[in-house]
């Protein structure tokens, strides 16, 4: 108990290695009554009892504060290890931070108030999508949860996961890629001339002019338009909801314009570095020209900005889609989905403020214990923030970095 408590406190106040943590704990009012070797032995116990710790933490938290456990958010990230050879757990995979190191994945559930509920770890080369069902089954059983709405991003929105949350009073809200919709649905979504509604109004709107009319853009900059319909894919009936926001449109245009400027500078100053473009790389706007006007092979490759790529991406500005089996008001569904940022912030806290990576442990059980202490620290931090908001009557805004 003493070791676990100190590991949690230190992760929040003085995040560092386990060896350094022992020295830093000597600054606490309660002096540590253990040595470094005891910490390593404790990690084995913490790892073995990680599932039990999570379930008991949830039960005990109900005595302290009401949990918004009807809405659950799930997402995954990964953590890198500064080693060159992988093993059974630390595997080479697609790093979220684009690092060439072996990684371990983490799946995390938050409740509707942004407080962590449960987590799991998995080898870094494993697909994230199959991680949702086992952890969700575990919390349904261990936490005795029945009616829940699971909210995920598009990367975890497999048909299998949606069908799993279409049973036994479970519901889902998941981000839907508009570009991956069937052609007839994509055409309907991209049509800005008809079928759009405004929250709080029964009218339908033609919002095409919101692309270019500066007066209308200013007038509706704080409004959200939407259209919806039920669709059926692979035997699953779900509700497709598409929203359009001027603010989101201007944000996407701003990001793209900055990328275009970077692409122009690359063409002008260092064309030799132009290689294969990644999905969101600024190089995707660069077109290579290898032939002359007469169609002959050119002696040199020339580069220019591909306007057709820009025009194609601009069609999607301001548009955002989700799929759900809920029949609630569209505005309520949009509000729930909007809170997904809290799980992304939780990952940032663990990686930056808690310095959860790189991880210098090598044994699987000690690695799991390390992430268990990071998880517990995050739970404690979130409850402290919630308590501050309740007692002070203010919105607590954390300072990142």
Coordinates of C-alpha atoms in Angstrom, one line a residue:
X1 CA 0.0 0.0 0.0
X2 CA 2.8 2.4 0.9
X3 CA 4.7 1.7 -2.4
X4 CA 1.6 2.0 -4.6
X5 CA 0.6 5.3 -2.9
X6 CA 4.0 6.8 -3.3
X7 CA 4.2 5.7 -7.0
X8 CA 0.8 7.4 -7.6
X9 CA 1.7 10.6 -5.8
X10 CA 5.1 10.8 -7.4
X11 CA 3.7 10.2 -10.9
X12 CA 1.6 13.4 -10.5
X13 CA 4.2 15.5 -8.6
X14 CA 7.6 14.3 -9.6
X15 CA 7.2 11.9 -12.6
X16 CA 10.5 10.0 -13.1
X17 CA 12.0 6.5 -13.1
X18 CA 11.2 4.1 -10.3
X19 CA 14.7 4.5 -8.8
X20 CA 14.5 8.3 -8.9
X21 CA 11.0 8.1 -7.5
X22 CA 12.3 6.5 -4.3
X23 CA 14.7 9.5 -3.7
X24 CA 11.9 12.0 -4.5
X25 CA 9.5 10.3 -2.1
X26 CA 11.9 11.3 0.7
X27 CA 10.6 14.9 0.2
X28 CA 7.1 13.8 1.3
X29 CA 5.8 14.3 4.8
X30 CA 5.4 10.5 5.2
X31 CA 8.8 9.1 4.6
X32 CA 9.1 5.9 2.5
X33 CA 9.5 2.7 4.6
X34 CA 10.8 0.6 1.6
X35 CA 13.8 0.2 -0.6
X36 CA 14.2 0.0 -4.4
X37 CA 14.1 -3.8 -4.5
X38 CA 10.7 -3.7 -2.7
X39 CA 9.4 -1.4 -5.5
X40 CA 10.3 -4.0 -8.1
X41 CA 8.7 -6.8 -6.2
X42 CA 5.5 -4.7 -5.7
X43 CA 5.3 -4.1 -9.4
X44 CA 4.8 -7.8 -9.9
X45 CA 1.9 -7.8 -7.4
X46 CA 0.3 -4.7 -9.0
X47 CA 0.5 -6.3 -12.4
X48 CA -1.1 -9.5 -11.2
X49 CA -3.9 -7.7 -9.5
X50 CA -4.4 -4.9 -12.1
X51 CA -7.9 -6.1 -13.1
X52 CA -9.0 -6.4 -9.5
X53 CA -7.6 -3.0 -8.7
X54 CA -9.6 -1.4 -11.5
X55 CA -12.9 -3.0 -10.5
X56 CA -12.4 -2.2 -6.8
X57 CA -11.4 1.4 -7.7
X58 CA -14.7 1.8 -9.6
X59 CA -16.8 0.4 -6.7
X60 CA -15.0 2.6 -4.2
X61 CA -15.3 5.7 -6.3
X62 CA -19.1 5.3 -6.2
X63 CA -19.0 6.0 -2.5
X64 CA -17.0 9.2 -3.2
X65 CA -18.8 10.6 -6.2
X66 CA -21.6 9.7 -8.6
X67 CA -20.2 8.3 -11.9
X68 CA -21.6 9.1 -15.3
X69 CA -21.2 5.5 -16.4
X70 CA -24.0 5.5 -19.0
X71 CA -21.8 7.2 -21.5
X72 CA -18.4 5.6 -22.2
X73 CA -15.6 6.9 -24.4
X74 CA -13.0 4.5 -25.8
X75 CA -9.7 5.1 -27.6
X76 CA -6.2 3.7 -28.1
X77 CA -2.7 5.0 -28.1
X78 CA 0.8 3.5 -27.8
X79 CA 4.0 4.1 -25.9
X80 CA 7.5 3.7 -27.2
X81 CA 10.5 2.0 -25.6
X82 CA 14.1 3.1 -26.4
X83 CA 15.3 -0.3 -27.5
X84 CA 16.3 -1.7 -30.9
X85 CA 15.1 -5.3 -30.7
X86 CA 11.4 -6.1 -30.0
X87 CA 10.0 -9.0 -28.0
X88 CA 6.7 -10.7 -27.4
X89 CA 5.1 -7.6 -25.9
X90 CA 7.1 -4.7 -27.1
X91 CA 6.6 -4.9 -30.9
X92 CA 7.3 -2.7 -33.9
X93 CA 4.1 -1.1 -35.1
X94 CA 2.5 2.1 -36.2
X95 CA 3.7 4.6 -33.6
X96 CA 1.3 7.5 -32.8
X97 CA 4.4 9.7 -32.4
X98 CA 6.0 8.3 -35.7
X99 CA 9.0 7.0 -33.7
X100 CA 11.0 4.0 -35.1
X101 CA 10.9 2.1 -31.7
X102 CA 9.1 -0.9 -30.4
X103 CA 5.8 0.1 -28.8
X104 CA 3.1 -1.2 -26.5
X105 CA -0.6 -0.3 -27.1
X106 CA -3.1 1.0 -24.5
X107 CA -6.9 1.0 -24.7
X108 CA -8.7 3.3 -22.3
X109 CA -12.3 3.8 -21.3
X110 CA -13.5 7.1 -19.8
X111 CA -16.9 7.8 -18.3
X112 CA -19.1 10.6 -19.4
X113 CA -17.4 13.1 -17.1
X114 CA -13.9 12.3 -18.5
X115 CA -12.8 10.2 -15.5
X116 CA -10.9 7.0 -16.4
X117 CA -12.9 3.8 -16.0
X118 CA -10.7 0.9 -17.2
X119 CA -7.7 0.2 -19.4
X120 CA -5.9 -2.6 -21.1
X121 CA -2.5 -3.1 -22.8
X122 CA -1.6 -5.1 -25.8
X123 CA 1.4 -5.8 -28.1
X124 CA 2.4 -2.9 -30.3
X125 CA 1.8 -4.7 -33.6
X126 CA -1.8 -5.7 -32.7
X127 CA -4.8 -4.1 -34.5
X128 CA -6.6 -1.7 -32.2
X129 CA -10.2 -2.6 -33.3
X130 CA -10.3 -6.1 -31.6
X131 CA -9.3 -4.6 -28.2
X132 CA -12.6 -2.9 -27.5
X133 CA -14.9 -6.0 -27.0
X134 CA -12.8 -7.9 -24.4
X135 CA -12.3 -4.8 -22.2
X136 CA -15.9 -3.8 -22.6
X137 CA -17.1 -7.3 -21.7
X138 CA -14.9 -7.1 -18.6
X139 CA -16.2 -3.8 -17.3
X140 CA -19.8 -4.9 -18.1
X141 CA -19.2 -8.0 -15.9
X142 CA -16.9 -6.5 -13.2
X143 CA -18.6 -3.1 -12.9
X144 CA -22.2 -4.5 -13.4
X145 CA -23.0 -2.0 -16.2
X146 CA -25.9 -2.7 -18.4
X147 CA -27.3 0.3 -20.4
X148 CA -24.3 2.0 -21.9
X149 CA -23.5 4.2 -24.9
X150 CA -20.0 3.6 -26.3
X151 CA -18.4 6.5 -28.2
X152 CA -15.4 5.9 -30.5
X153 CA -13.5 7.4 -33.4
X154 CA -13.5 6.0 -36.9
X155 CA -10.4 3.9 -36.3
X156 CA -12.3 1.7 -33.8
X157 CA -15.6 1.8 -35.7
X158 CA -15.5 -1.7 -37.3
X159 CA -18.8 -3.3 -38.2
X160 CA -18.1 -6.0 -35.6
X161 CA -17.7 -3.4 -32.8
X162 CA -20.9 -1.6 -33.9
X163 CA -22.9 -4.9 -34.0
X164 CA -21.5 -5.8 -30.5
X165 CA -23.0 -2.5 -29.2
X166 CA -26.3 -3.0 -30.9
X167 CA -27.4 -5.7 -28.4
X168 CA -28.7 -5.9 -24.8
X169 CA -29.5 -2.2 -24.4
X170 CA -26.0 -1.2 -25.5
X171 CA -25.7 1.7 -28.0
X172 CA -22.9 3.3 -30.0
X173 CA -21.8 6.6 -31.4
X174 CA -18.9 6.5 -33.8
X175 CA -17.2 8.9 -36.1
X176 CA -17.9 8.1 -39.8
X177 CA -15.5 8.9 -42.6
X178 CA -17.5 10.7 -45.3
X179 CA -15.0 9.8 -47.9
X180 CA -15.5 6.1 -47.2
X181 CA -19.3 6.3 -47.6
X182 CA -21.0 4.6 -50.6
X183 CA -21.1 6.9 -53.6
X184 CA -24.9 7.7 -53.4
X185 CA -24.5 8.6 -49.7
X186 CA -21.5 10.7 -50.3
X187 CA -23.3 12.6 -53.0
X188 CA -26.2 13.2 -50.7
X189 CA -23.9 14.5 -47.9
X190 CA -21.9 16.8 -50.2
X191 CA -25.1 18.4 -51.5
X192 CA -25.3 21.7 -49.6
X193 CA -28.4 22.9 -51.4
X194 CA -31.1 20.9 -49.7
X195 CA -32.2 19.0 -46.6
X196 CA -30.2 20.8 -44.0
X197 CA -31.7 21.7 -40.6
X198 CA -30.7 24.0 -37.8
X199 CA -30.9 23.1 -34.1
X200 CA -34.1 24.6 -32.7
X201 CA -35.7 25.1 -36.1
X202 CA -38.2 23.1 -38.2
X203 CA -37.1 24.8 -41.4
X204 CA -34.8 23.3 -44.0
X205 CA -31.9 25.3 -45.4
X206 CA -29.7 25.7 -48.5
X207 CA -26.3 26.4 -47.1
X208 CA -24.2 26.4 -50.3
X209 CA -23.5 30.1 -50.0
X210 CA -21.8 29.6 -46.6
X211 CA -18.8 28.4 -48.6
X212 CA -18.1 31.9 -50.1
X213 CA -20.5 34.6 -48.8
X214 CA -18.6 36.4 -46.1
X215 CA -21.7 38.1 -44.7
X216 CA -23.5 34.8 -44.3
X217 CA -20.4 33.2 -42.9
X218 CA -20.3 35.9 -40.2
X219 CA -24.0 35.5 -39.5
X220 CA -23.9 31.7 -39.0
X221 CA -20.4 31.3 -37.6
X222 CA -21.8 30.0 -34.3
X223 CA -24.5 27.7 -35.8
X224 CA -24.4 24.0 -36.5
X225 CA -26.5 22.6 -39.4
X226 CA -27.3 19.0 -39.8
X227 CA -28.9 16.3 -42.0
X228 CA -29.7 12.7 -41.1
X229 CA -31.0 9.5 -42.5
X230 CA -31.1 5.8 -41.6
X231 CA -28.8 3.4 -43.5
X232 CA -28.3 -0.3 -43.5
X233 CA -24.9 -1.9 -44.1
X234 CA -23.9 -5.5 -43.5
X235 CA -27.2 -6.2 -41.8
X236 CA -26.8 -3.3 -39.3
X237 CA -29.3 -0.5 -39.3
X238 CA -27.7 2.8 -38.1
X239 CA -28.4 6.5 -38.2
X240 CA -26.1 8.6 -40.3
X241 CA -25.8 12.2 -38.9
X242 CA -23.8 14.8 -40.8
X243 CA -23.1 18.3 -39.3
X244 CA -21.9 21.4 -41.0
X245 CA -20.2 24.2 -39.1
X246 CA -18.7 27.4 -40.4
X247 CA -16.1 27.4 -37.6
X248 CA -15.0 23.9 -38.6
X249 CA -14.9 24.9 -42.2
X250 CA -12.7 27.9 -41.5
X251 CA -10.4 25.8 -39.3
X252 CA -9.9 23.2 -42.0
X253 CA -9.2 25.9 -44.6
X254 CA -6.7 27.4 -42.3
X255 CA -4.8 24.1 -41.7
X256 CA -4.8 23.3 -45.4
X257 CA -3.6 26.8 -46.5
X258 CA -0.7 26.4 -44.1
X259 CA 0.2 23.1 -45.6
X260 CA 0.0 24.5 -49.1
X261 CA 2.4 27.2 -48.1
X262 CA 4.8 24.6 -46.8
X263 CA 4.5 22.6 -50.0
X264 CA 5.3 25.8 -52.1
X265 CA 8.4 26.5 -50.0
X266 CA 9.5 22.9 -50.5
X267 CA 9.1 23.1 -54.3
X268 CA 11.0 26.4 -54.2
X269 CA 13.9 25.7 -51.8
X270 CA 14.4 21.9 -51.6
X271 CA 12.6 19.9 -54.3
X272 CA 15.1 17.0 -53.8
X273 CA 13.3 16.2 -50.5
X274 CA 10.0 15.7 -52.3
X275 CA 9.1 12.0 -51.9
X276 CA 6.1 9.9 -51.5
X277 CA 3.4 11.8 -49.5
X278 CA 1.6 10.4 -46.5
X279 CA -2.1 10.8 -45.9
X280 CA -2.0 14.2 -44.2
X281 CA 1.4 15.3 -45.4
X282 CA 1.7 18.7 -47.1
X283 CA 3.5 16.9 -50.0
X284 CA 0.1 15.5 -51.1
X285 CA -0.5 18.9 -52.8
X286 CA 2.6 18.6 -54.9
X287 CA 2.3 17.2 -58.5
X288 CA 5.3 15.9 -60.3
X289 CA 5.5 16.6 -64.1
X290 CA 7.8 14.3 -66.0
X291 CA 6.8 15.1 -69.6
X292 CA 7.0 18.1 -71.9
X293 CA 4.0 19.9 -73.4
X294 CA 4.5 17.7 -76.5
X295 CA 4.2 14.5 -74.4
X296 CA 7.9 13.6 -74.5
X297 CA 9.8 12.5 -71.5
X298 CA 11.4 15.5 -69.8
X299 CA 15.0 15.6 -68.9
X300 CA 14.1 16.9 -65.4
X301 CA 11.2 16.5 -63.1
X302 CA 9.2 19.6 -62.4
X303 CA 6.9 20.2 -59.5
X304 CA 3.8 22.3 -59.0
X305 CA 0.8 22.6 -56.7
X306 CA -2.0 20.3 -57.7
X307 CA -5.2 22.4 -57.6
X308 CA -7.4 19.5 -58.3
X309 CA -6.3 17.9 -54.9
X310 CA -7.1 21.2 -53.1
X311 CA -10.5 21.5 -54.8
X312 CA -11.4 17.9 -53.9
X313 CA -10.5 18.3 -50.2
X314 CA -12.4 21.6 -50.0
X315 CA -15.6 19.8 -50.8
X316 CA -15.5 18.3 -47.3
X317 CA -14.7 21.5 -45.4
X318 CA -17.0 22.0 -42.4
X319 CA -18.6 18.6 -42.7
X320 CA -18.4 15.9 -39.9
X321 CA -20.3 12.6 -39.7
X322 CA -21.2 10.1 -37.1
X323 CA -23.1 6.8 -37.1
X324 CA -25.3 5.7 -34.2
X325 CA -28.1 3.4 -33.3
X326 CA -29.5 6.0 -30.8
X327 CA -32.9 7.6 -31.5
X328 CA -32.2 10.6 -29.3
X329 CA -32.3 14.2 -30.5
X330 CA -29.5 15.0 -32.9
X331 CA -28.2 17.9 -30.7
X332 CA -27.8 15.5 -27.8
X333 CA -25.9 13.0 -29.9
X334 CA -23.6 15.7 -31.2
X335 CA -22.9 17.0 -27.7
X336 CA -21.9 13.5 -26.5
X337 CA -19.6 12.9 -29.4
X338 CA -18.0 16.4 -29.0
X339 CA -16.7 15.3 -25.6
X340 CA -14.3 12.7 -27.2
X341 CA -11.6 15.3 -26.8
X342 CA -11.3 14.4 -23.1
X343 CA -9.8 11.0 -23.9
X344 CA -7.3 12.6 -26.2
X345 CA -6.4 15.0 -23.5
X346 CA -6.0 12.1 -21.0
X347 CA -3.5 10.5 -23.3
X348 CA -1.6 13.8 -23.6
X349 CA -1.5 14.1 -19.8
X350 CA 0.0 10.6 -19.4
X351 CA 2.6 11.2 -22.1
X352 CA 3.6 14.8 -21.2
X353 CA 2.9 15.7 -17.6
X354 CA 3.1 12.1 -16.3
X355 CA 6.1 11.3 -18.5
X356 CA 4.7 7.8 -19.0
X357 CA 7.1 7.2 -21.9
X358 CA 9.7 6.3 -22.9
X359 CA 9.3 3.2 -20.6
X360 CA 12.6 1.8 -19.3
X361 CA 11.1 -1.4 -17.8
X362 CA 11.6 -4.7 -19.8
X363 CA 9.5 -7.4 -18.1
X364 CA 5.9 -7.6 -19.2
X365 CA 4.5 -7.6 -15.7
X366 CA 6.4 -4.6 -14.6
X367 CA 5.4 -2.7 -17.7
X368 CA 1.7 -3.5 -17.0
X369 CA 2.2 -2.3 -13.4
X370 CA 3.8 0.9 -14.6
X371 CA 0.7 1.7 -16.8
X372 CA -1.5 0.7 -13.9
X373 CA 0.1 3.4 -11.7
X374 CA -0.2 5.9 -14.5
X375 CA -3.9 5.0 -14.8
X376 CA -4.5 5.4 -11.1
X377 CA -2.7 8.7 -11.1
X378 CA -4.9 10.0 -13.9
X379 CA -8.1 8.9 -12.0
X380 CA -6.9 10.7 -8.9
X381 CA -6.0 13.9 -10.9
X382 CA -9.4 13.9 -12.6
X383 CA -11.3 13.5 -9.3
X384 CA -9.3 16.4 -7.9
X385 CA -10.2 18.5 -10.9
X386 CA -13.9 17.6 -10.5
X387 CA -13.8 18.4 -6.8
X388 CA -12.2 21.8 -7.5
X389 CA -15.0 22.6 -10.0
X390 CA -17.7 21.5 -7.6
X391 CA -16.3 23.3 -4.5
X392 CA -15.1 26.5 -6.1
X393 CA -17.9 26.8 -8.6
X394 CA -15.5 27.5 -11.4
X395 CA -14.3 25.7 -14.6
X396 CA -10.9 24.4 -13.9
X397 CA -8.6 24.8 -17.0
X398 CA -5.4 22.9 -16.8
X399 CA -2.1 24.3 -18.0
X400 CA -0.5 21.8 -20.4
X401 CA 3.3 21.7 -20.6

